[in-house]
Tab-separated table of C-alpha atoms and ligand atoms in Angstrom:
chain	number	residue	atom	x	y	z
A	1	UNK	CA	145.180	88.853	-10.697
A	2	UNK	CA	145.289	89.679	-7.090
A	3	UNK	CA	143.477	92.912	-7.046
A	4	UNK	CA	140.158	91.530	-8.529
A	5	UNK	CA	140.521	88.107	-7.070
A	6	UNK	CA	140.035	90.166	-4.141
A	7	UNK	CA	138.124	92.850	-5.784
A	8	UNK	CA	135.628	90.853	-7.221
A	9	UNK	CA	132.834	91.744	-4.734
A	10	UNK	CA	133.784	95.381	-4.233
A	11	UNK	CA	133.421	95.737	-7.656
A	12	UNK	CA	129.943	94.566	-7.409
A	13	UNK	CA	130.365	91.203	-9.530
A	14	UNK	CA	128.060	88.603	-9.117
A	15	UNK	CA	128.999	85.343	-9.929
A	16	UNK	CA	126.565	83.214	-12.275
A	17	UNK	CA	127.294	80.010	-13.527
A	18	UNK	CA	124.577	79.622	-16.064
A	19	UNK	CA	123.931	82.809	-18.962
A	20	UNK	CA	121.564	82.587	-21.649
A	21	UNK	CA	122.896	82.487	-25.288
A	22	UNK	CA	123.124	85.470	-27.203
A	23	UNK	CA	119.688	86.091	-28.897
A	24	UNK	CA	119.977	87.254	-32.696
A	25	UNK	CA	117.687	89.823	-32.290
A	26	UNK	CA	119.793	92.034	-30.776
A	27	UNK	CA	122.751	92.045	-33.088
A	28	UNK	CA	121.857	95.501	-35.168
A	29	UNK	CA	123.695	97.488	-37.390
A	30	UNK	CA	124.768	99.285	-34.322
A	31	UNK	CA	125.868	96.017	-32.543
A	32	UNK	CA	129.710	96.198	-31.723
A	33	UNK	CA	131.134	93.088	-31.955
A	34	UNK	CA	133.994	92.088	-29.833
A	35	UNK	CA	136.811	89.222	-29.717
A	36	UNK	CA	138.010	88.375	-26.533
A	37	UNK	CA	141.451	87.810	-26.051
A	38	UNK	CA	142.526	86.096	-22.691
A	39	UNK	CA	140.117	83.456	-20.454
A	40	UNK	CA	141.710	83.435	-17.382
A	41	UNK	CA	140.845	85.199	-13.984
A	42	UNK	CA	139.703	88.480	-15.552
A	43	UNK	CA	138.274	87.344	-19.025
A	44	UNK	CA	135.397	85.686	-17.618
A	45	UNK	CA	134.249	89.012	-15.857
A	46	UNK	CA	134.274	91.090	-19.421
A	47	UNK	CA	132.812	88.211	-21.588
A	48	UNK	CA	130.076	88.520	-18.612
A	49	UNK	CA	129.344	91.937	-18.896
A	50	UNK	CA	129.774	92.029	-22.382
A	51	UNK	CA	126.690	89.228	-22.386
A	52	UNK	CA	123.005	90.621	-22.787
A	53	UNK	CA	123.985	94.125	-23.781
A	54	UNK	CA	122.119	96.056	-26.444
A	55	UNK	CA	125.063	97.776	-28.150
A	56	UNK	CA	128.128	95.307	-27.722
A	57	UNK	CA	128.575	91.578	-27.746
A	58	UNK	CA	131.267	89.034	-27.687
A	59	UNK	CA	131.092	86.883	-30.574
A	60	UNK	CA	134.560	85.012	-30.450
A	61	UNK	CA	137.127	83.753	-27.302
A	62	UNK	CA	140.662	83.181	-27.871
A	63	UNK	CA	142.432	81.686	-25.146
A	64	UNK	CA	145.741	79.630	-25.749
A	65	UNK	CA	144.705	76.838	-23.258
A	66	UNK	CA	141.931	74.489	-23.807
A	67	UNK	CA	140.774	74.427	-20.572
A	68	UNK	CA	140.079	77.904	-20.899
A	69	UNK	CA	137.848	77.267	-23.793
A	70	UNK	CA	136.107	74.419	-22.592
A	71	UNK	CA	134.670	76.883	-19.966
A	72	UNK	CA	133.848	79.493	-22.540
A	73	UNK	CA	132.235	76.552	-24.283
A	74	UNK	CA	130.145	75.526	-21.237
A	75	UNK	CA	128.540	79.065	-20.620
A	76	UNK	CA	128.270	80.955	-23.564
A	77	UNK	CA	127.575	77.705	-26.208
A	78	UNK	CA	127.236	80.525	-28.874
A	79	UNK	CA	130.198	82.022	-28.442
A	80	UNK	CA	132.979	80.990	-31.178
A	81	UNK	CA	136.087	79.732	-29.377
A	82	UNK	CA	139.691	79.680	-30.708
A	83	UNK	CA	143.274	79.612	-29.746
A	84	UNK	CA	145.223	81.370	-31.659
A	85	UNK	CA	144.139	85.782	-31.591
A	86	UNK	CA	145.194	85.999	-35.414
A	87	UNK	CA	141.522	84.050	-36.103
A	88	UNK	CA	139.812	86.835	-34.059
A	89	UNK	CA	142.541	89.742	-35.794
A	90	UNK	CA	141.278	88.704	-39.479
A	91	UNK	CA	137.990	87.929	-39.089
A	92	UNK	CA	135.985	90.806	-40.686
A	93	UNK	CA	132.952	90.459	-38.432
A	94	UNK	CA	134.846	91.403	-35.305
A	95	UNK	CA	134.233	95.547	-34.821
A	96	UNK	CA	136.916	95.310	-31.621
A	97	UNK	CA	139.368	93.518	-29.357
A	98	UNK	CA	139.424	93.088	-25.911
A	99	UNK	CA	143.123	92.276	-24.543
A	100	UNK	CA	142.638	90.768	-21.518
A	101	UNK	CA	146.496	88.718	-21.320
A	102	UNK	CA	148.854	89.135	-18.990
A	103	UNK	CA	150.587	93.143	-19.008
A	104	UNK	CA	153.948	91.809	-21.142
A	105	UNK	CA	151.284	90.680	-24.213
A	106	UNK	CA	149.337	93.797	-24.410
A	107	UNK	CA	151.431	95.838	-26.510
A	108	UNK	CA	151.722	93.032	-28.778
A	109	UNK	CA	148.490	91.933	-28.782
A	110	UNK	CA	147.184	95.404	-28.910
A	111	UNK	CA	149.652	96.602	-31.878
A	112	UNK	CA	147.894	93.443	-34.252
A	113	UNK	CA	144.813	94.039	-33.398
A	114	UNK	CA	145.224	98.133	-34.089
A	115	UNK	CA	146.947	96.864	-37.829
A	116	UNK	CA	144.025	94.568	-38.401
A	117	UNK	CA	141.331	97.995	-38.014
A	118	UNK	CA	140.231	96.573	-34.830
A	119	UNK	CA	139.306	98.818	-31.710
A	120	UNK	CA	141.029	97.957	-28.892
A	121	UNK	CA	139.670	97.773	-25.256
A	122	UNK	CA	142.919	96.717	-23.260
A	123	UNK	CA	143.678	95.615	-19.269
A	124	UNK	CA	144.963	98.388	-16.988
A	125	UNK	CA	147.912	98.759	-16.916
A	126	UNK	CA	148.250	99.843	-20.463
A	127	UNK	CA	151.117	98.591	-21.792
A	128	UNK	CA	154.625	97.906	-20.424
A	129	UNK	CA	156.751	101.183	-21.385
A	130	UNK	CA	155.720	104.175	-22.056
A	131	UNK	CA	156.992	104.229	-25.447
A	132	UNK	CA	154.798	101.441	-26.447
A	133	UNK	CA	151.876	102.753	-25.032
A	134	UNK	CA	152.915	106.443	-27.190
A	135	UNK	CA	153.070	104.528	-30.358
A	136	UNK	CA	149.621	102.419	-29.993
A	137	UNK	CA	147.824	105.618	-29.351
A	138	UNK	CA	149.473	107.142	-32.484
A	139	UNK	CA	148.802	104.009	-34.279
A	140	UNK	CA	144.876	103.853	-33.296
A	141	UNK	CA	145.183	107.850	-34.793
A	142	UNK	CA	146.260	107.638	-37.813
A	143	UNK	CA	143.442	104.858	-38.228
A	144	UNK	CA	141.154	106.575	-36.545
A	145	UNK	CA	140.287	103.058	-34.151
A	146	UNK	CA	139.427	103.338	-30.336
A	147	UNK	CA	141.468	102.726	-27.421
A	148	UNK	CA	139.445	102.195	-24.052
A	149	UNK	CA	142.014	101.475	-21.141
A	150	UNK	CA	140.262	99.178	-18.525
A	151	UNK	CA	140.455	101.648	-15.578
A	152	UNK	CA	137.230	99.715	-13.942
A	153	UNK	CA	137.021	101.668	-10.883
A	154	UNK	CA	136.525	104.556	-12.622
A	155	UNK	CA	132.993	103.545	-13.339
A	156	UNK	CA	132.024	102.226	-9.690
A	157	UNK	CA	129.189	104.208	-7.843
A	158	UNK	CA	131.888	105.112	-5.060
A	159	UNK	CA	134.393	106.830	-7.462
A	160	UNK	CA	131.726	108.578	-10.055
A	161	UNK	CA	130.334	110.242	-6.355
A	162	UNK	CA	134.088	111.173	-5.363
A	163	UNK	CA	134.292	112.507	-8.848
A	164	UNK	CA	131.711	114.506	-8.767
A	165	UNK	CA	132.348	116.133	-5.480
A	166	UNK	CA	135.761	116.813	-6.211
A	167	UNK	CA	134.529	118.508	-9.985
A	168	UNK	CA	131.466	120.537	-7.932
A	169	UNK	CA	134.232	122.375	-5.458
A	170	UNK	CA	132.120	120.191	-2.920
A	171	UNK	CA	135.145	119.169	-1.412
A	172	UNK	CA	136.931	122.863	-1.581
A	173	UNK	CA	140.725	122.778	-2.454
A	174	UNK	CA	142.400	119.219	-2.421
A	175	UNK	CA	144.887	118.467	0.295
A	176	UNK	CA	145.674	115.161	0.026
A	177	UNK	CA	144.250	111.592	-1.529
A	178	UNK	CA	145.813	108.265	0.628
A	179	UNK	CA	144.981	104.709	-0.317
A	180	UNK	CA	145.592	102.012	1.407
A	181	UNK	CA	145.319	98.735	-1.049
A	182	UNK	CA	146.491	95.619	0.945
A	183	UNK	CA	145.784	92.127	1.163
A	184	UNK	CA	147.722	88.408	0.924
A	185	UNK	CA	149.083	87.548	-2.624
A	186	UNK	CA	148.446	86.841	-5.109
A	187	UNK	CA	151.641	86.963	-6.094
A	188	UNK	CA	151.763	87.965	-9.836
A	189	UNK	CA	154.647	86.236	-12.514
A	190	UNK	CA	154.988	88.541	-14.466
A	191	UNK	CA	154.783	92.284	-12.624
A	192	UNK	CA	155.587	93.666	-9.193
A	193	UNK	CA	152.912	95.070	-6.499
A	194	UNK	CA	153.034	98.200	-7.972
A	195	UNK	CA	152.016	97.452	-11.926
A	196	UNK	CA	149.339	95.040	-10.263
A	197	UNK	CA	147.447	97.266	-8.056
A	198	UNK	CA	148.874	100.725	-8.154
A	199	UNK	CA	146.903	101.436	-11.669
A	200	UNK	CA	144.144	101.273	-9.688
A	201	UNK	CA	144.910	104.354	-7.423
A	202	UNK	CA	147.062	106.208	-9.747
A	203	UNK	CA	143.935	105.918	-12.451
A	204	UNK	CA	141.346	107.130	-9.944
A	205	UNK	CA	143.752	110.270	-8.475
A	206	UNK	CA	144.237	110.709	-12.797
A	207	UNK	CA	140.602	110.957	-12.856
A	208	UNK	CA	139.645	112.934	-9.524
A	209	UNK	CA	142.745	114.836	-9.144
A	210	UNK	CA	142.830	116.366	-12.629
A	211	UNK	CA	146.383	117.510	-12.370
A	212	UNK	CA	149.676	116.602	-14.129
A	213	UNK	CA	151.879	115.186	-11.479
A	214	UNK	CA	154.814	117.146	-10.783
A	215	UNK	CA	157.126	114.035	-8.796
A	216	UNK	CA	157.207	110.412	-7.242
A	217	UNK	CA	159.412	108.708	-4.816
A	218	UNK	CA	158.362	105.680	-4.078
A	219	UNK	CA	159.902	102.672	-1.801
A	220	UNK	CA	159.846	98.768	-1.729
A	221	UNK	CA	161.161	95.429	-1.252
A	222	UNK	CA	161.264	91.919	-2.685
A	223	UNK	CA	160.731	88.997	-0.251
A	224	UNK	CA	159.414	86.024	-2.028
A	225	UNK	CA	159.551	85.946	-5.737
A	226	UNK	CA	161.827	88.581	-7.251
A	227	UNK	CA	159.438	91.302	-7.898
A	228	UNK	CA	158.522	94.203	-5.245
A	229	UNK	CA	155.762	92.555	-3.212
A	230	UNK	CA	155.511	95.710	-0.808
A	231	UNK	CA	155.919	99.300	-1.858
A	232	UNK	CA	154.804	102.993	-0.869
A	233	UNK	CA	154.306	105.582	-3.698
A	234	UNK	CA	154.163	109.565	-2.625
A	235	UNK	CA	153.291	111.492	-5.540
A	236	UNK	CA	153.082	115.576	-5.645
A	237	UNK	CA	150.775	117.620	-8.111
A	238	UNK	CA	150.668	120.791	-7.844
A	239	UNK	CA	149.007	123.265	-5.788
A	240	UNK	CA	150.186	121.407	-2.994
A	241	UNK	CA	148.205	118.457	-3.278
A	242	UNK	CA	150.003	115.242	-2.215
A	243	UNK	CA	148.716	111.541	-2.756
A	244	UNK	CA	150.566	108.091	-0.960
A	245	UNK	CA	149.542	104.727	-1.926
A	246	UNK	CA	150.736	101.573	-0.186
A	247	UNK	CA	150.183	98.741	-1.823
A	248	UNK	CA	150.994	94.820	-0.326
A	249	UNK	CA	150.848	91.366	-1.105
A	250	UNK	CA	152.408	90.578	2.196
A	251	UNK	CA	149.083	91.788	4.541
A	252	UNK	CA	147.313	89.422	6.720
A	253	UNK	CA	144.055	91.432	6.155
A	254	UNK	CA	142.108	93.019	3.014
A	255	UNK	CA	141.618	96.609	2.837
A	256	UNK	CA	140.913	98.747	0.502
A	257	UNK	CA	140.334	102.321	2.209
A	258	UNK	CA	141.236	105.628	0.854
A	259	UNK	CA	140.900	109.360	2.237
A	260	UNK	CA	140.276	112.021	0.317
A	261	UNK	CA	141.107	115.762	2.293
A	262	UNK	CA	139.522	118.802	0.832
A	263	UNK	CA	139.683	122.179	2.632
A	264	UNK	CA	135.879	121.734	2.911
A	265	UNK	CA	135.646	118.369	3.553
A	266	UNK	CA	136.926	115.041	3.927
A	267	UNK	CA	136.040	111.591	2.192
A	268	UNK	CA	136.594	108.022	4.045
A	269	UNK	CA	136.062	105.419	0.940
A	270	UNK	CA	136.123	102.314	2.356
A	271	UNK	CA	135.278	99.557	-0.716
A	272	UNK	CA	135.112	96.610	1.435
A	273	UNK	CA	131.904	97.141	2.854
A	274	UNK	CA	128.297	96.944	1.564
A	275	UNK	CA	126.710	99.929	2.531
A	276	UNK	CA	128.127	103.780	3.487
A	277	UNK	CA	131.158	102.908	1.194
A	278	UNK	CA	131.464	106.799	1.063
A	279	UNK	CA	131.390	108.586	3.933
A	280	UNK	CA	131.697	112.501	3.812
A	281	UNK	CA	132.337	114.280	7.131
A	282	UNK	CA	131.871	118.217	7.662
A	283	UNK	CA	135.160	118.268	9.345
A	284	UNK	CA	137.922	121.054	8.773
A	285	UNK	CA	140.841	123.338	10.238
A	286	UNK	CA	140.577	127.161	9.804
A	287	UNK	CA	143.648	129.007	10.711
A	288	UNK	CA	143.926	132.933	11.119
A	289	UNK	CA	146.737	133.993	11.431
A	290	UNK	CA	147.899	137.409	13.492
A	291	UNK	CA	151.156	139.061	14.070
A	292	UNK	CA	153.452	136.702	14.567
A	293	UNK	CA	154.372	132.556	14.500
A	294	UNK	CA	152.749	132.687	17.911
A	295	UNK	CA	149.434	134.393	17.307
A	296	UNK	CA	147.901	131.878	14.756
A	297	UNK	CA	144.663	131.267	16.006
A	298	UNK	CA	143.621	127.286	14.900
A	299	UNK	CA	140.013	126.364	15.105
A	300	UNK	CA	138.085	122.698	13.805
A	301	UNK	CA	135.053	122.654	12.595
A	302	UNK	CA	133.427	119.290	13.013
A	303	UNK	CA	130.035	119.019	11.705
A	304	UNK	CA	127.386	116.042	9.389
A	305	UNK	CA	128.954	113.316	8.795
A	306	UNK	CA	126.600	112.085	5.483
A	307	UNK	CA	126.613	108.448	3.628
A	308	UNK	CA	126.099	109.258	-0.032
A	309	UNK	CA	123.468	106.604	-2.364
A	310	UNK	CA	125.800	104.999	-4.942
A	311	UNK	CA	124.564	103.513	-8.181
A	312	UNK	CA	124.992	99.895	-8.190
A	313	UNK	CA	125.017	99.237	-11.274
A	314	UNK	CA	128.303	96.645	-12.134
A	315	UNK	CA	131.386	98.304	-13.071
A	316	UNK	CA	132.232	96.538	-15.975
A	317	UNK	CA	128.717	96.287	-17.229
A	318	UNK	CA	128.896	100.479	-17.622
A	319	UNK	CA	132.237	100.501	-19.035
A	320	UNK	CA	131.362	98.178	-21.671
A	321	UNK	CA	128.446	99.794	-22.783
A	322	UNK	CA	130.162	102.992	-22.835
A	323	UNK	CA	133.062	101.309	-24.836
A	324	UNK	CA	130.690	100.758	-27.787
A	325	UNK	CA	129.185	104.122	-27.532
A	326	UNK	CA	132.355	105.633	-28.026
A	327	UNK	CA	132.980	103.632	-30.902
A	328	UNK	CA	129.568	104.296	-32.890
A	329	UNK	CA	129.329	107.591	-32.009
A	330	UNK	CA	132.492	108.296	-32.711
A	331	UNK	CA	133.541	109.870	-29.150
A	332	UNK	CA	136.754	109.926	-27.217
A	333	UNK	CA	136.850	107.781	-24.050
A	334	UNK	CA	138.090	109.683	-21.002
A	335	UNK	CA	140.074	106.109	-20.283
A	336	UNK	CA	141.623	106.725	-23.421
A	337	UNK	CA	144.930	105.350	-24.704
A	338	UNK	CA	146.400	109.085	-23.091
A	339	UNK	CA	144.845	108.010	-19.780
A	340	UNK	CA	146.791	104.679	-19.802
A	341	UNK	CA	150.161	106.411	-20.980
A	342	UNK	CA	149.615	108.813	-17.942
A	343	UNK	CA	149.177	105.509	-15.434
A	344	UNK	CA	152.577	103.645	-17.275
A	345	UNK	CA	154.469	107.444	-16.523
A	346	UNK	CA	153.804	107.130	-13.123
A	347	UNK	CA	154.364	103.309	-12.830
A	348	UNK	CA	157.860	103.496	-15.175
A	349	UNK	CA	159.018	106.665	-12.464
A	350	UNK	CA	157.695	104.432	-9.140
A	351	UNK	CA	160.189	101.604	-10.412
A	352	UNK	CA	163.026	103.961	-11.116
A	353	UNK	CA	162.568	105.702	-8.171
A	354	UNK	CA	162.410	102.102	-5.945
A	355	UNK	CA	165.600	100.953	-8.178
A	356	UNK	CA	167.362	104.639	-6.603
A	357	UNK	CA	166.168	103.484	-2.952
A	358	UNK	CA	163.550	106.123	-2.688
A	359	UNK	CA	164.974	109.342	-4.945
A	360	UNK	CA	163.052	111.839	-5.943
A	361	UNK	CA	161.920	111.408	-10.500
A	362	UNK	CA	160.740	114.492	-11.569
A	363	UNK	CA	157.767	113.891	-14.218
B	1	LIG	N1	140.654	95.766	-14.279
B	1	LIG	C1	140.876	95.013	-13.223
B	1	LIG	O1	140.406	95.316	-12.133
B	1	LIG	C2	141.730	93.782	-13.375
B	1	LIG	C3	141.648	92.744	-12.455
B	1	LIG	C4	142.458	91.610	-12.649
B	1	LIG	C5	143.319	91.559	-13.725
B	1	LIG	N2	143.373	92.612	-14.584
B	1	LIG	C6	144.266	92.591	-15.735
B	1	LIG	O2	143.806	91.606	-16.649
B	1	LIG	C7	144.921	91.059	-17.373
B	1	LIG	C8	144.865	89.552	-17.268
B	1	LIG	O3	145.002	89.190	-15.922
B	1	LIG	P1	144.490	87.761	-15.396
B	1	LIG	O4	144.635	87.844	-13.936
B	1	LIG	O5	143.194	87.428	-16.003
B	1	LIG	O6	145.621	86.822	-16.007
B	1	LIG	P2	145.548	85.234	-16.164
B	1	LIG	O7	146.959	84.779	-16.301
B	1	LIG	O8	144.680	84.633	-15.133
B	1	LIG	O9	144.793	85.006	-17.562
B	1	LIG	C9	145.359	85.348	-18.780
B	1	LIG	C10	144.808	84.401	-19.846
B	1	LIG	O10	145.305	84.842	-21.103
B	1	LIG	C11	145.708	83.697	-21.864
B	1	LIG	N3	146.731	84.152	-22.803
B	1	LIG	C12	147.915	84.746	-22.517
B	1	LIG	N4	148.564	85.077	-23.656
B	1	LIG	C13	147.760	84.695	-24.676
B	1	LIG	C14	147.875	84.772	-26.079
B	1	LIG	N5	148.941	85.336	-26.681
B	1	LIG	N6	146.880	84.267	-26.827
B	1	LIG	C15	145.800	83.689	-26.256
B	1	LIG	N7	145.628	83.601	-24.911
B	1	LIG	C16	146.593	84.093	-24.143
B	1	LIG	C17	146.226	82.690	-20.838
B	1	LIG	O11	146.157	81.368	-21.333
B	1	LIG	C18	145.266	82.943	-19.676
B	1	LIG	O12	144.135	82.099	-19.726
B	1	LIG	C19	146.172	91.700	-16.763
B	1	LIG	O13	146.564	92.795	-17.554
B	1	LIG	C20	145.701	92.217	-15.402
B	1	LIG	O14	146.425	93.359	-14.960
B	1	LIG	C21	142.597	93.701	-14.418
């Protein structure tokens, strides 16, 4: 909850508190019809940017609480509302299901909806285990159903420019990635500081990256409520590349900056501001090296620093849209059901590593 409580804005989410109903005219063959499952801090943000989109609508909430639903209700007056998923699971106009529950339902929730021939778009992170995240993806093969992973940052402006520099050699070889993902609470029931907000980083490096990670340690503490509330993740991939993440529920400020270090150049993300999110700076170190330890000859090169135009377009708004073209035209997501196992891997080897105070797990 935390993350997007706080991330709301960076994300570029707008809030509006009246939407026009769905118009009938837009529901085509090609119309991908979605059930929501889960109203609470995140929900309203997909049934938004599932609203007034040509190829995918939400036709049906499920929340468990009423309250929940009388919001739904408010809004959306179109919108069927129930409390109990199996109504949304059996009803045969429903193309797919959007799990948007707290991390310990998903599998669940996600497993039913996959039996019922549903598509499945799912919260990060995936599932709980890694073993439940292997079987849904086998599942949604053998019935040849869609599993989107809701890695949102993937589709900002800020990280589809760092993706593309990194995939143009732009940057040159990768050095490092370091995020820095802080702020006070909120304080999750359910899941530590690291399966709240670390899926965030650990989907983006997935995506930039492009590497199998070889290792994690990672460090942390409980102070308030039983679950890690601070922690720091290092993580090696090969080739030398090295990524930390600290992530804290404990910080009396919000930031949300990362650095990206290429042999070519260097990347200052910063999400928390409005404009020059990216910044790219011409800055380097050559070394040549002669004879000996004592000959190496070290020289900087500081040149342009340059402020890249980012779309604006909403997050969520893309990733939706792209959810149903994957589903009618029959294409595999790149924040696939694989994409989510390879976020849980790194989350389930974090925890074991915090649980051996800071050991290295081998992936
Ligand atoms: N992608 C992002 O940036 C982002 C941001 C915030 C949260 N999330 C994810 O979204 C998910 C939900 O988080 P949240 O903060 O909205 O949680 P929340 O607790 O605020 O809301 C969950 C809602 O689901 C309902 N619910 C739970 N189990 C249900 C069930 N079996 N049937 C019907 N309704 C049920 C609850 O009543 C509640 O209204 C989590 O997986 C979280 O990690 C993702």
């Amino acid at each position: 909850m935390s993350d997007l409580m706080v991330n709301a804005s960076s994300l570029g989410i707008s809030q509006h508190t009246h939407i026009p109903p769905i118009r009938p005219q837009e529901c085509g063959s090609e119309m991908v019809r979605v059930g929501v499952i889960g109203y609470g801090y995140w929900g309203p943000n997909i049934v938004r940017n599932l609203h007034g989109q040509k190829n995918i609508q939400a036709t049906m909430v499920c929340d468990k609480s009423p309250a929940a639903l009388a919001r739904v209700r408010r809004v959306y007056p179109s919108i069927e509302t129930v409390s109990d998923p199996k109504e949304i699971l059996r009803s045969p106009d429903i193309d797919a299901v959007a799990v948007i529950t707290p991390v310990w339902t998903h599998y669940e929730l996600a497993k039913m909806a996959l039996e019922h021939g549903k598509h499945v778009f799912i919260e990060k992170p995936f599932t709980s285990t890694s073993a439940q995240a292997e079987e849904l993806i086998n599942l949604a093969a053998c019935k040849n159903l869609t599993i989107m992973v809701d890695h949102t940052f993937l589709f900002t402006g800020a990280v589809r420019k760092i993706r593309e520099l990194t995939e143009s050699g732009a940057l040159g070889d990768l050095y490092y990635y370091d995020s820095l993902r802080v702020n006070l609470g909120l304080f999750q029931h359910d899941v530590s500081v690291i399966w709240d907000l670390a899926p965030h980083d650990l989907s983006i490096m997935d995506h930039v990256i492009r590497a199998e990670p070889e290792a994690i340690v990672a460090t942390g503490e409980k102070h308030l409520n039983g679950v890690e509330d601070v922690a720091f993740m290092t993580i090696y991939f090969p080739r030398n590349v090295i990524a930390h993440i600290n992530v804290n529920w404990l910080s009396p400020v919000k930031i949300r900056t990362t650095l990206i270090g290429g042999q070519k150049k260097m990347v200052v993300w910063n999400d928390l501001v409005a404009d020059e999110k990216v910044r790219i700076y011409d800055k380097g170190v050559q070394i040549t090296s002669g004879e000996g330890i004592r000959d190496l000859l070290v020289s900087y090169r500081s040149g342009d620093m340059w402020a890249p135009q980012l779309e604006q377009l909403e997050a969520l708004h893309v990733e939706m849209s792209y959810f149903a073209d994957c589903i009618t035209g029959n294409k595999v997501p790149f924040n696939d059901g694989h994409a989510g196992l390879r976020v849980v891997r790194m989350l389930e080897a974090a925890e074991e590593s915090i649980r051996r105070k800071g050991e290295l797990i081998r992936l």
